[in-house]
Coordinates of C-alpha atoms and ligand atoms in Angstrom, one line a residue:
M1 CA -82.6 25.6 90.3
P2 CA -82.1 25.1 86.7
W3 CA -78.7 24.7 85.1
K4 CA -77.5 25.9 81.6
K5 CA -76.2 22.5 81.0
T6 CA -78.5 19.5 80.6
Q7 CA -75.5 17.3 81.6
L8 CA -72.7 17.8 84.0
T9 CA -69.8 15.2 84.1
V10 CA -67.6 15.4 87.0
I11 CA -64.6 13.3 87.9
L12 CA -64.4 12.5 91.5
I13 CA -61.1 12.0 93.2
G14 CA -60.7 11.4 96.8
E15 CA -58.7 9.0 99.3
T16 CA -60.0 6.7 102.0
G17 CA -61.2 8.5 105.1
V18 CA -62.4 11.6 103.3
G19 CA -66.0 10.6 103.1
K20 CA -66.3 9.8 99.5
T21 CA -69.2 7.5 99.7
A22 CA -71.2 9.8 102.0
F23 CA -70.5 12.9 99.7
L24 CA -71.9 10.8 96.8
S25 CA -74.9 10.0 98.8
L26 CA -75.3 13.6 99.8
L27 CA -75.0 14.6 96.1
Y28 CA -77.8 12.1 95.3
N29 CA -80.3 13.3 97.9
V30 CA -79.5 16.9 97.0
C31 CA -79.9 16.6 93.4
A32 CA -82.9 14.4 93.2
G33 CA -84.6 17.1 95.6
V34 CA -85.1 14.9 98.3
P35 CA -86.3 16.8 101.3
L36 CA -84.1 16.6 104.5
E37 CA -86.9 14.6 106.1
E38 CA -86.8 11.9 103.6
W39 CA -83.0 11.7 103.2
A40 CA -81.7 8.1 103.1
P41 CA -78.2 6.6 102.4
V42 CA -77.9 5.8 99.0
H43 CA -75.9 2.6 98.8
L44 CA -73.5 3.6 96.0
E45 CA -70.3 1.6 95.9
A46 CA -67.8 4.3 96.1
N47 CA -64.2 3.6 95.5
E48 CA -62.2 3.9 98.8
A49 CA -59.0 2.3 98.1
G50 CA -57.5 0.3 101.2
G51 CA -61.0 0.4 102.5
S52 CA -62.7 -2.9 103.7
K53 CA -64.2 -3.6 100.4
S54 CA -61.1 -3.0 98.3
G55 CA -58.9 -5.2 100.3
S56 CA -59.7 -8.4 98.3
Q57 CA -60.9 -6.9 95.1
T58 CA -60.2 -3.9 93.0
L59 CA -63.0 -1.7 92.4
G60 CA -62.5 0.0 89.1
P61 CA -63.8 3.6 88.0
M62 CA -67.5 3.8 87.9
M63 CA -70.0 6.4 86.5
Y64 CA -72.7 7.1 88.6
T65 CA -75.9 8.9 86.7
I66 CA -77.7 11.1 89.1
P67 CA -81.0 12.3 87.8
C68 CA -81.7 15.8 88.9
E69 CA -85.0 17.6 90.1
N70 CA -84.3 20.4 87.6
G71 CA -84.2 18.0 84.7
S72 CA -80.5 18.1 84.3
T73 CA -78.2 15.0 84.9
L74 CA -75.2 14.8 87.0
R75 CA -72.6 12.2 86.0
I76 CA -70.1 11.4 88.7
L77 CA -67.0 9.3 87.6
D78 CA -65.9 7.9 90.7
T79 CA -62.3 6.7 90.6
P80 CA -60.3 4.3 92.5
G81 CA -57.9 6.1 95.0
L82 CA -54.6 6.6 93.5
A83 CA -52.5 5.6 96.6
D84 CA -53.4 2.1 96.8
T85 CA -51.7 0.7 100.0
R86 CA -51.2 -2.6 98.1
G87 CA -48.5 -0.8 96.2
V88 CA -47.4 1.5 93.3
E89 CA -48.1 -1.1 90.6
K90 CA -51.7 -1.0 91.7
D91 CA -51.8 2.7 91.3
E92 CA -50.4 2.2 87.6
E93 CA -53.3 -0.2 87.2
H94 CA -55.8 2.4 88.6
K95 CA -54.4 5.1 86.3
A96 CA -54.6 2.8 83.3
A97 CA -58.1 2.0 84.3
I98 CA -59.2 5.5 84.7
A99 CA -57.6 6.6 81.4
E100 CA -59.4 3.6 79.7
Y101 CA -62.9 4.4 81.4
I102 CA -62.9 8.2 80.8
K103 CA -61.9 7.2 76.8
N104 CA -64.9 4.7 76.6
H105 CA -67.4 6.6 78.8
T106 CA -67.4 10.3 78.2
E107 CA -66.0 12.7 75.4
T108 CA -66.3 15.7 77.5
I109 CA -66.0 16.5 81.3
D110 CA -67.1 19.7 83.3
A111 CA -64.8 19.4 86.2
V112 CA -62.4 17.4 88.4
I113 CA -63.3 17.6 92.0
I114 CA -60.9 16.5 94.4
L115 CA -62.0 15.5 98.0
A116 CA -59.8 16.1 100.8
N117 CA -59.8 16.3 104.7
G118 CA -60.1 20.0 105.4
T119 CA -59.1 19.5 109.1
N120 CA -55.7 18.5 108.4
A121 CA -53.4 21.3 107.9
R122 CA -51.5 19.4 105.2
L123 CA -52.6 17.1 102.7
G124 CA -52.3 13.6 103.7
V125 CA -49.5 11.7 102.2
A126 CA -52.0 9.6 100.1
T127 CA -53.6 12.8 98.8
Q128 CA -50.3 14.5 98.0
Y129 CA -49.5 11.2 96.0
T130 CA -53.0 11.4 94.3
L131 CA -52.4 15.1 93.4
S132 CA -49.0 14.6 92.0
M133 CA -50.4 11.6 89.8
I134 CA -53.5 13.9 88.8
S135 CA -51.0 16.6 87.9
G136 CA -49.5 14.1 85.4
M137 CA -52.7 12.8 84.1
F138 CA -54.8 15.8 83.5
P139 CA -53.9 18.4 80.8
H140 CA -53.2 22.1 81.8
S141 CA -56.1 23.0 79.8
L142 CA -58.2 21.6 82.8
V143 CA -56.6 23.8 85.3
D144 CA -59.8 26.0 85.7
N145 CA -62.0 22.9 85.8
I146 CA -60.3 21.4 89.0
G147 CA -62.0 22.0 92.4
F148 CA -61.3 21.0 95.8
V149 CA -64.1 20.0 98.3
F150 CA -62.7 20.1 102.0
T151 CA -64.7 17.6 104.0
M152 CA -65.2 17.3 107.9
V153 CA -65.2 21.2 108.3
A154 CA -67.8 21.7 110.6
N155 CA -67.2 25.5 110.9
I156 CA -64.4 27.8 109.9
F157 CA -62.4 27.2 113.0
S158 CA -61.8 23.6 112.1
F159 CA -60.6 24.5 108.6
N160 CA -56.8 23.9 108.8
F161 CA -55.9 23.6 105.4
E162 CA -52.9 25.5 104.2
S163 CA -53.2 26.2 100.5
L164 CA -49.4 26.2 100.4
S165 CA -49.3 22.5 100.8
L166 CA -50.9 22.1 97.4
P167 CA -48.7 21.7 94.2
Q168 CA -48.1 25.1 92.5
E169 CA -50.5 24.6 89.7
L170 CA -53.5 23.6 92.1
R171 CA -53.0 26.6 94.5
N172 CA -55.5 29.1 93.0
A173 CA -58.2 26.3 92.5
R174 CA -61.5 27.0 93.8
H175 CA -62.5 25.3 96.8
W176 CA -65.5 24.6 99.2
K177 CA -65.5 23.7 102.9
M178 CA -68.3 21.3 103.7
D179 CA -69.6 19.0 106.8
N180 CA -71.7 16.6 105.2
P181 CA -74.8 16.7 107.5
L182 CA -75.7 13.1 106.2
A183 CA -74.1 11.2 109.0
Q184 CA -75.7 13.6 111.6
W185 CA -79.0 13.1 109.9
L186 CA -78.7 9.3 110.4
K187 CA -77.7 9.7 113.9
Y188 CA -80.7 11.8 114.5
Q189 CA -82.9 9.0 112.7
E190 CA -81.8 6.5 114.9
A191 CA -81.8 8.6 117.9
K192 CA -85.7 9.0 117.3
K193 CA -86.4 5.4 117.3
K194 CA -84.4 4.6 120.4
D195 CA -86.3 2.8 123.1
P196 CA -86.7 4.2 126.0
P197 CA -87.1 7.4 123.8
V198 CA -84.3 10.2 123.8
D199 CA -85.1 13.4 125.7
E200 CA -87.4 15.4 123.6
E201 CA -84.9 18.4 124.1
D202 CA -82.0 16.7 123.1
L203 CA -83.7 15.3 119.8
D204 CA -84.6 19.2 119.1
E205 CA -81.3 20.1 119.3
M206 CA -80.0 17.5 117.0
Y207 CA -82.7 18.4 114.6
E208 CA -81.6 22.1 114.9
T209 CA -77.8 21.1 114.2
V210 CA -78.8 18.9 111.4
S211 CA -80.9 21.3 109.5
K212 CA -78.4 24.1 110.2
G213 CA -75.8 21.8 108.8
Y214 CA -77.9 20.9 106.0
R215 CA -78.8 24.7 105.1
K216 CA -75.1 25.4 105.0
T217 CA -74.1 22.5 102.8
F218 CA -77.0 23.3 100.7
T219 CA -75.7 26.7 99.9
H220 CA -72.3 25.4 99.4
L221 CA -73.6 22.8 97.1
I222 CA -75.7 25.5 95.0
D223 CA -72.5 27.3 94.6
L224 CA -70.6 24.2 93.6
F225 CA -73.3 23.3 91.2
T226 CA -73.3 27.2 89.6
W227 CA -69.3 26.7 89.5
L228 CA -69.7 23.5 87.5
D229 CA -72.6 24.9 85.4
D230 CA -70.1 27.9 84.3
R231 CA -67.2 25.7 83.5
Q232 CA -66.2 25.5 80.1
V233 CA -66.8 21.9 78.7
Q234 CA -63.6 20.1 78.1
P235 CA -63.0 17.3 75.8
T236 CA -61.4 14.3 77.2
K237 CA -59.4 13.8 74.1
E238 CA -56.3 15.6 75.8
I239 CA -56.6 13.2 79.0
N240 CA -56.2 10.4 76.5
E241 CA -53.4 11.9 74.5
L242 CA -51.6 12.6 77.7
Y243 CA -52.1 9.2 79.1
E244 CA -50.7 7.6 75.8
M245 CA -47.9 10.0 75.7
T246 CA -47.2 9.1 79.4
M247 CA -47.3 5.4 78.2
T248 CA -44.7 6.0 75.1
I249 CA -42.6 8.1 77.5
E250 CA -42.6 5.1 80.0
S251 CA -41.7 2.8 77.3
S252 CA -39.2 4.9 75.8
I253 CA -37.5 5.4 79.3
S254 CA -37.5 1.6 79.7
N255 CA -36.0 1.1 76.2
V256 CA -33.2 3.7 77.4
V257 CA -32.8 1.8 80.8
S258 CA -32.6 -1.6 79.2
R259 CA -30.4 -0.2 76.3
L260 CA -28.1 1.4 79.0
E261 CA -28.0 -1.8 81.0
Q262 CA -27.1 -4.0 77.9
T263 CA -24.5 -1.5 77.0
E264 CA -22.9 -1.7 80.4
T265 CA -22.9 -5.4 80.3
R266 CA -21.1 -5.4 76.9
R267 CA -18.8 -2.8 78.1
A268 CA -18.0 -5.1 81.2
A269 CA -17.5 -8.0 78.6
L270 CA -15.2 -5.7 76.7
I271 CA -12.9 -4.9 79.7
A272 CA -12.8 -8.6 80.4
L273 CA -12.0 -9.2 76.5
K274 CA -9.2 -6.5 76.6
A275 CA -7.7 -8.2 79.7
Q276 CA -7.7 -11.7 77.9
I277 CA -6.0 -10.1 74.9
A278 CA -3.5 -8.5 77.0
E279 CA -2.8 -11.9 78.7
Q280 CA -2.6 -13.9 75.5
N281 CA -0.3 -11.0 74.0
Q282 CA 1.9 -11.4 77.0
I283 CA 1.9 -15.3 76.4
K284 CA 3.0 -14.5 72.8
N285 CA 5.8 -12.3 73.8
I286 CA 7.2 -14.4 76.2
N287 CA 7.1 -17.3 73.7
A288 CA 8.0 -15.1 70.8
K289 CA 11.8 -16.7 71.0
Y290 CA 10.7 -20.2 70.5
R291 CA 13.4 -20.1 67.8
E292 CA 16.7 -19.7 69.1
I293 CA 20.2 -19.1 67.3
I294 CA 23.0 -20.5 69.0
S295 CA 26.4 -20.4 67.8
K296 CA 28.5 -23.6 68.1
A297 CA 32.1 -24.0 67.6
D298 CA 33.1 -27.1 65.6
W299 CA 36.7 -28.3 65.8
V300 CA 38.4 -28.8 62.2
H301 CA 41.6 -29.3 60.5
E302 CA 43.6 -26.1 59.3
P303 CA 46.3 -27.1 56.8
T304 CA 49.7 -26.0 58.0
K305 CA 52.9 -26.1 56.1
A306 CA 54.8 -28.3 58.9
H307 CA 53.2 -31.5 60.3
N308 CA 52.2 -31.7 63.9
T309 CA 51.1 -34.1 66.5
L310 CA 47.5 -33.9 67.0
C311 CA 45.4 -35.8 69.5
V312 CA 42.5 -38.0 67.8
A313 CA 40.8 -39.1 70.8
G314 CA 37.1 -38.3 70.8
G315 CA 36.4 -34.9 71.9
C316 CA 40.2 -33.9 72.7
Y317 CA 41.1 -31.7 69.7
S318 CA 44.5 -30.9 71.2
N319 CA 47.5 -29.7 69.3
C320 CA 49.9 -31.6 71.4
H321 CA 53.2 -30.8 69.5
L322 CA 53.0 -28.3 67.0
A323 CA 55.7 -28.3 64.1
C324 CA 56.8 -31.6 65.6
N325 CA 60.5 -32.1 64.9
L326 CA 60.2 -36.1 64.5
P327 CA 60.0 -36.8 60.8
F328 CA 56.5 -37.3 59.5
T329 CA 55.3 -40.6 60.2
P330 CA 52.0 -42.4 59.8
D331 CA 53.2 -44.8 62.5
R332 CA 51.2 -43.9 65.8
G333 CA 53.9 -46.2 67.8
K334 CA 56.8 -43.8 66.6
L335 CA 55.0 -40.7 68.3
A336 CA 56.2 -42.1 71.8
N337 CA 59.6 -40.1 70.8
C338 CA 57.4 -37.1 70.1
F339 CA 58.2 -34.1 72.7
A340 CA 54.8 -34.5 73.7
F341 CA 56.0 -37.7 75.3
Q342 CA 59.4 -36.7 76.5
N343 CA 61.3 -38.7 79.0
G344 CA 59.6 -41.8 78.0
S345 CA 56.0 -40.6 79.6
P346 CA 53.2 -43.2 78.6
R347 CA 50.9 -40.3 78.6
C348 CA 50.8 -36.9 76.5
H349 CA 52.2 -33.9 78.7
V350 CA 49.5 -31.7 76.7
C351 CA 46.2 -33.9 77.0
G352 CA 47.1 -36.9 79.0
H353 CA 46.4 -39.5 76.4
E354 CA 48.4 -42.2 75.0
P355 CA 50.4 -42.1 72.1
A356 CA 48.1 -44.4 70.1
D357 CA 45.4 -41.7 70.3
H358 CA 47.8 -39.2 68.7
Q359 CA 48.7 -38.9 64.7
H360 CA 50.8 -36.5 62.4
Y361 CA 48.8 -34.3 60.3
R362 CA 50.0 -31.4 58.1
S363 CA 47.0 -29.5 59.9
R364 CA 46.0 -28.6 63.1
W365 CA 42.8 -28.3 65.2
V366 CA 41.1 -25.1 65.1
Q367 CA 37.6 -23.9 66.1
A368 CA 35.4 -23.0 63.3
M369 CA 32.1 -20.9 64.6
R370 CA 28.8 -22.3 63.1
Q371 CA 25.3 -20.8 63.7
E372 CA 22.7 -23.3 64.4
V373 CA 18.8 -22.6 64.8
I374 CA 17.2 -24.4 67.6
T375 CA 13.4 -24.5 68.0
D376 CA 11.7 -25.0 71.2
K377 CA 8.7 -26.9 70.3
A378 CA 6.7 -26.2 73.5
A379 CA 7.2 -22.6 73.2
R380 CA 6.3 -22.4 69.7
A381 CA 3.1 -24.3 70.4
R382 CA 2.4 -21.7 73.2
F383 CA 3.3 -18.9 70.8
K384 CA 1.0 -20.3 68.0
S385 CA -1.9 -20.9 70.2
A386 CA -1.5 -17.5 72.1
K387 CA -1.4 -15.8 68.6
T388 CA -4.5 -17.6 67.3
A389 CA -6.4 -16.7 70.7
S390 CA -5.2 -13.1 70.5
E391 CA -6.6 -12.9 66.9
D392 CA -9.9 -14.5 67.7
L393 CA -10.2 -12.3 70.7
E394 CA -9.3 -9.3 68.8
V395 CA -12.2 -10.1 66.4
M396 CA -14.6 -10.5 69.3
K397 CA -13.2 -7.2 70.6
Q398 CA -14.2 -5.4 67.5
E399 CA -17.5 -7.3 67.1
M400 CA -18.5 -6.1 70.8
E401 CA -17.1 -2.5 69.9
K402 CA -19.3 -2.1 67.0
T403 CA -22.3 -3.8 68.9
I404 CA -21.4 -1.0 71.9
R405 CA -21.4 1.7 69.3
S406 CA -24.7 0.6 67.7
Y407 CA -26.1 0.5 71.2
E408 CA -25.0 3.9 72.1
E409 CA -26.6 5.1 68.6
A410 CA -29.7 3.7 69.7
I411 CA -29.5 5.3 72.9
R412 CA -28.9 8.7 71.4
K413 CA -31.9 8.1 69.2
D414 CA -34.2 7.1 72.2
Q415 CA -33.0 10.1 74.2
E416 CA -33.8 12.4 71.4
Q417 CA -36.9 10.9 70.9
L418 CA -37.7 11.0 74.7
G419 CA -36.8 14.6 74.8
A420 CA -39.0 15.6 72.1
L421 CA -41.7 13.6 73.9
C422 CA -41.2 15.3 77.1
L423 CA -41.3 18.6 75.6
R424 CA -44.7 17.9 74.3
Y425 CA -45.7 16.6 77.5
S426 CA -44.7 19.8 79.3
H427 CA -46.8 21.9 77.0
L428 CA -49.8 19.5 77.4
A429 CA -49.8 18.3 81.1
L430 CA -51.0 20.2 84.3
S431 CA -47.7 19.3 86.1
G432 CA -45.7 20.7 83.6
S433 CA -42.5 18.7 83.2
F434 CA -42.4 15.1 83.1
A435 CA -39.4 15.1 85.2
G436 CA -41.6 17.2 87.8
V437 CA -43.9 14.4 88.1
I438 CA -41.5 11.7 88.8
S439 CA -39.6 13.8 91.4
S440 CA -42.8 14.6 93.2
T441 CA -43.9 11.1 93.0
I442 CA -40.5 10.0 94.6
R443 CA -41.0 12.7 97.4
V444 CA -44.3 11.5 98.2
L445 CA -43.2 7.8 97.9
K446 CA -40.5 8.4 100.4
M447 CA -43.0 9.9 102.7
R448 CA -45.2 6.8 102.2
L449 CA -42.1 4.6 103.1
E450 CA -41.4 6.7 106.3
D451 CA -45.3 6.3 107.0
M452 CA -44.7 2.4 106.5
K453 CA -41.8 2.3 108.8
R454 CA -43.5 4.3 111.4
K455 CA -46.6 1.8 111.0
G456 CA -44.2 -1.2 111.4
Q457 CA -45.2 -2.7 107.9
S458 CA -43.6 -5.6 106.7
K459 CA -39.9 -5.4 105.4
D460 CA -41.1 -7.1 102.2
A461 CA -43.5 -4.3 101.6
Q462 CA -40.9 -1.6 102.6
D463 CA -38.4 -3.1 100.5
R464 CA -40.8 -3.2 97.3
M465 CA -41.5 0.5 98.2
S466 CA -37.7 1.2 98.2
G467 CA -37.2 -0.5 95.0
N468 CA -40.2 1.4 93.2
I469 CA -38.3 4.6 94.7
K470 CA -35.0 3.3 93.1
I471 CA -36.5 2.7 89.8
L472 CA -38.2 6.1 89.6
E473 CA -34.9 7.7 90.7
K474 CA -33.4 6.0 87.7
K475 CA -36.1 7.1 85.6
L476 CA -35.7 10.6 86.8
H477 CA -32.0 10.7 86.2
I478 CA -32.6 9.5 82.5
I479 CA -35.4 12.3 82.0
R480 CA -32.8 14.9 83.6
E481 CA -30.1 13.7 81.2
V482 CA -32.4 14.0 78.0
E483 CA -33.6 17.5 79.3
K484 CA -30.2 18.6 79.9
K485 CA -29.1 17.6 76.5
R486 CA -32.0 19.1 74.7
E487 CA -31.6 22.4 76.9
A488 CA -27.8 22.4 75.7
G489 CA -29.2 21.8 72.1
D490 CA -31.8 24.6 72.4
G491 CA -28.8 26.9 73.6
I492 CA -26.8 26.1 70.7
V493 CA -29.7 26.6 68.4
K494 CA -30.3 30.1 70.3
R495 CA -26.8 31.2 70.2
L496 CA -26.4 30.2 66.3
G497 CA -29.6 32.1 65.9
G498 CA -28.1 35.1 67.5
V499 CA -25.2 34.7 65.5
A500 CA -27.3 34.6 62.1
Q501 CA -29.1 37.8 63.5
S502 CA -26.2 39.6 64.1
V503 CA -24.7 38.8 60.8
V504 CA -27.9 39.9 59.1
K505 CA -27.9 43.1 61.1
G506 CA -24.3 43.6 60.0
V507 CA -25.1 43.1 56.4
L508 CA -28.0 45.3 56.7
R509 CA -25.7 48.1 58.1
V510 CA -23.3 47.6 55.5
Ligands
LIG601 ZN1 44.6 -36.2 73.5
LIG602 ZN1 56.9 -34.0 68.5
LIG603 ZN1 48.6 -35.3 73.4

C-alpha cells in the first residue's frame, strides 16, 4: 500500500519489558513485505535500558532506516529508556543524547510512538517517569503526533489500560493494541524442527493462531501507518529549542540555588559578625571608665590670727591646741607646758605624739579638696583594642551587608529571567509548566524510591534517589517562588490596566 510520504520518521520510546526489540523486528518484516512464512528476527540493537546489554554500556539513540516495499522509507529513531536503573543522572545524559541526536539526524519528524505494556491497568513507574520526561521534552505542537502502542494485548479482554493513568495532555492520544506475533512465529518455527516431531494437529493449531495474530497485527499496523502518513510533518527545531530552554532554565535555577546558598552563608557570617561587634562594644563600655577622677583631700595650713599648737608628725595633721595660751615660741621644748600636755603628760592628749613633734604656727591644719585623674592603663588598653576591633568589625559588617544586597539583587534578576523563561517554556512544552514537569518527576521518583525499598536495593542507591528528590524539591520550590512573583506582577499589571481602562472610560463619559 503506497504512502503519500516518501519518508516517515518516528521517534520510538519504550521501557524494558515492553518488547521494543520485537516491535522493531516486526516493523522491519512487515514494511519490507516479507511474507509470514519467511519471517526472521532482525537483529536490531534496540535500546532497552536496564536490560542485559545496557548493564555495562550505554546505548545511545539510534536511527534505523527500514526500506519499505512501497518504495517509501520508514525511519525509526530508537531512544534509550528514560528510566535508567542506574540513576537519574543517567536519564539526564539520555535526554541530552536524544536531543543532540534529533538535532543532528533529522529536521522533521512525523510522530512519537510510545510503547507501553497494555496488560497493566496503570502505567509502570518507569513508563510514567518516561512520559513526564517526554512531556517536558516535546513541544505542545506535537500533541497530535503522539501515539501509543500497547503491547502484549492478545485480545480485547487482556487490555487493561486505563487512559486516566496517562498525563492529562496525552489522554486523547491515539492508541493501538497489539500482540506481536513474531515471538509465537519463532516458537512455531522451533516446534516444526523438533525431533521427535510435534503432533501435526498441534502444529496446525499453532500456525492458525500465528496467522490469525499476524492478520490482526497487520491490520493494526496498516492503520498505524495510515495515521503516520496523515500526520502533519513537524519540524524538530522546537524540540531543540525546548531542550536548550530546559538547559537554560536548569542553569538559571542552579544559579539561584548557589546564590541563595552563598547569601545564606553570608547572612550567617553577618550574624556572627554582629555578635562579635556586640561583644567588643560591651568590652568597650566596661572599660570606658579607664580614666577615673578621684577627689583627694590634702592637709594645708590655713592662716589664723592667733597661734596654735599643731602636730607636725608625718601624717598626723592634728590641731592639738587651737589659740594656745602659751606665748608664741619657736622652741618645741617649751610646748610641754601647752594645754595639750597638761599635768606633765609626755604625750599629747589630742594626738598622742611627743612635744618635739609639735610646733607653734599662726595657722592651722585644714583639708583642701583636690581632684586627681587616675588612668587604669590595662583598662585603657582593653578599651582601645575593643574600640579598634569593633570599628574593624563594623567595616566588615558593612562590606558584608553590601555583598548580601548585591546577591539579593542578582537573585532577583535571576528570578525575573527564570520567570520569563518558564513562561516561554509553558507556551512551548507539551507539559505546560516547568513546575509541572518537576513535580511529576518528583512524584514518579518517589514511586521509584518506594519500588527500590520493596526490592531491597542498596541503601546507597536509595540515598542517591532521596538526594535527587530533595534537589528537585528545591528546584520546584524556586520555580514556584518565581511563578508566584510573576503572577503577583501580572496581577498588578492587570489591575493597573483595569484602573487605566476605567480612567479612560471616565474621561470618555465626561
Ligand atoms: Zn600629733
Ligand atoms: Zn597650748
Ligand atoms: Zn598633739
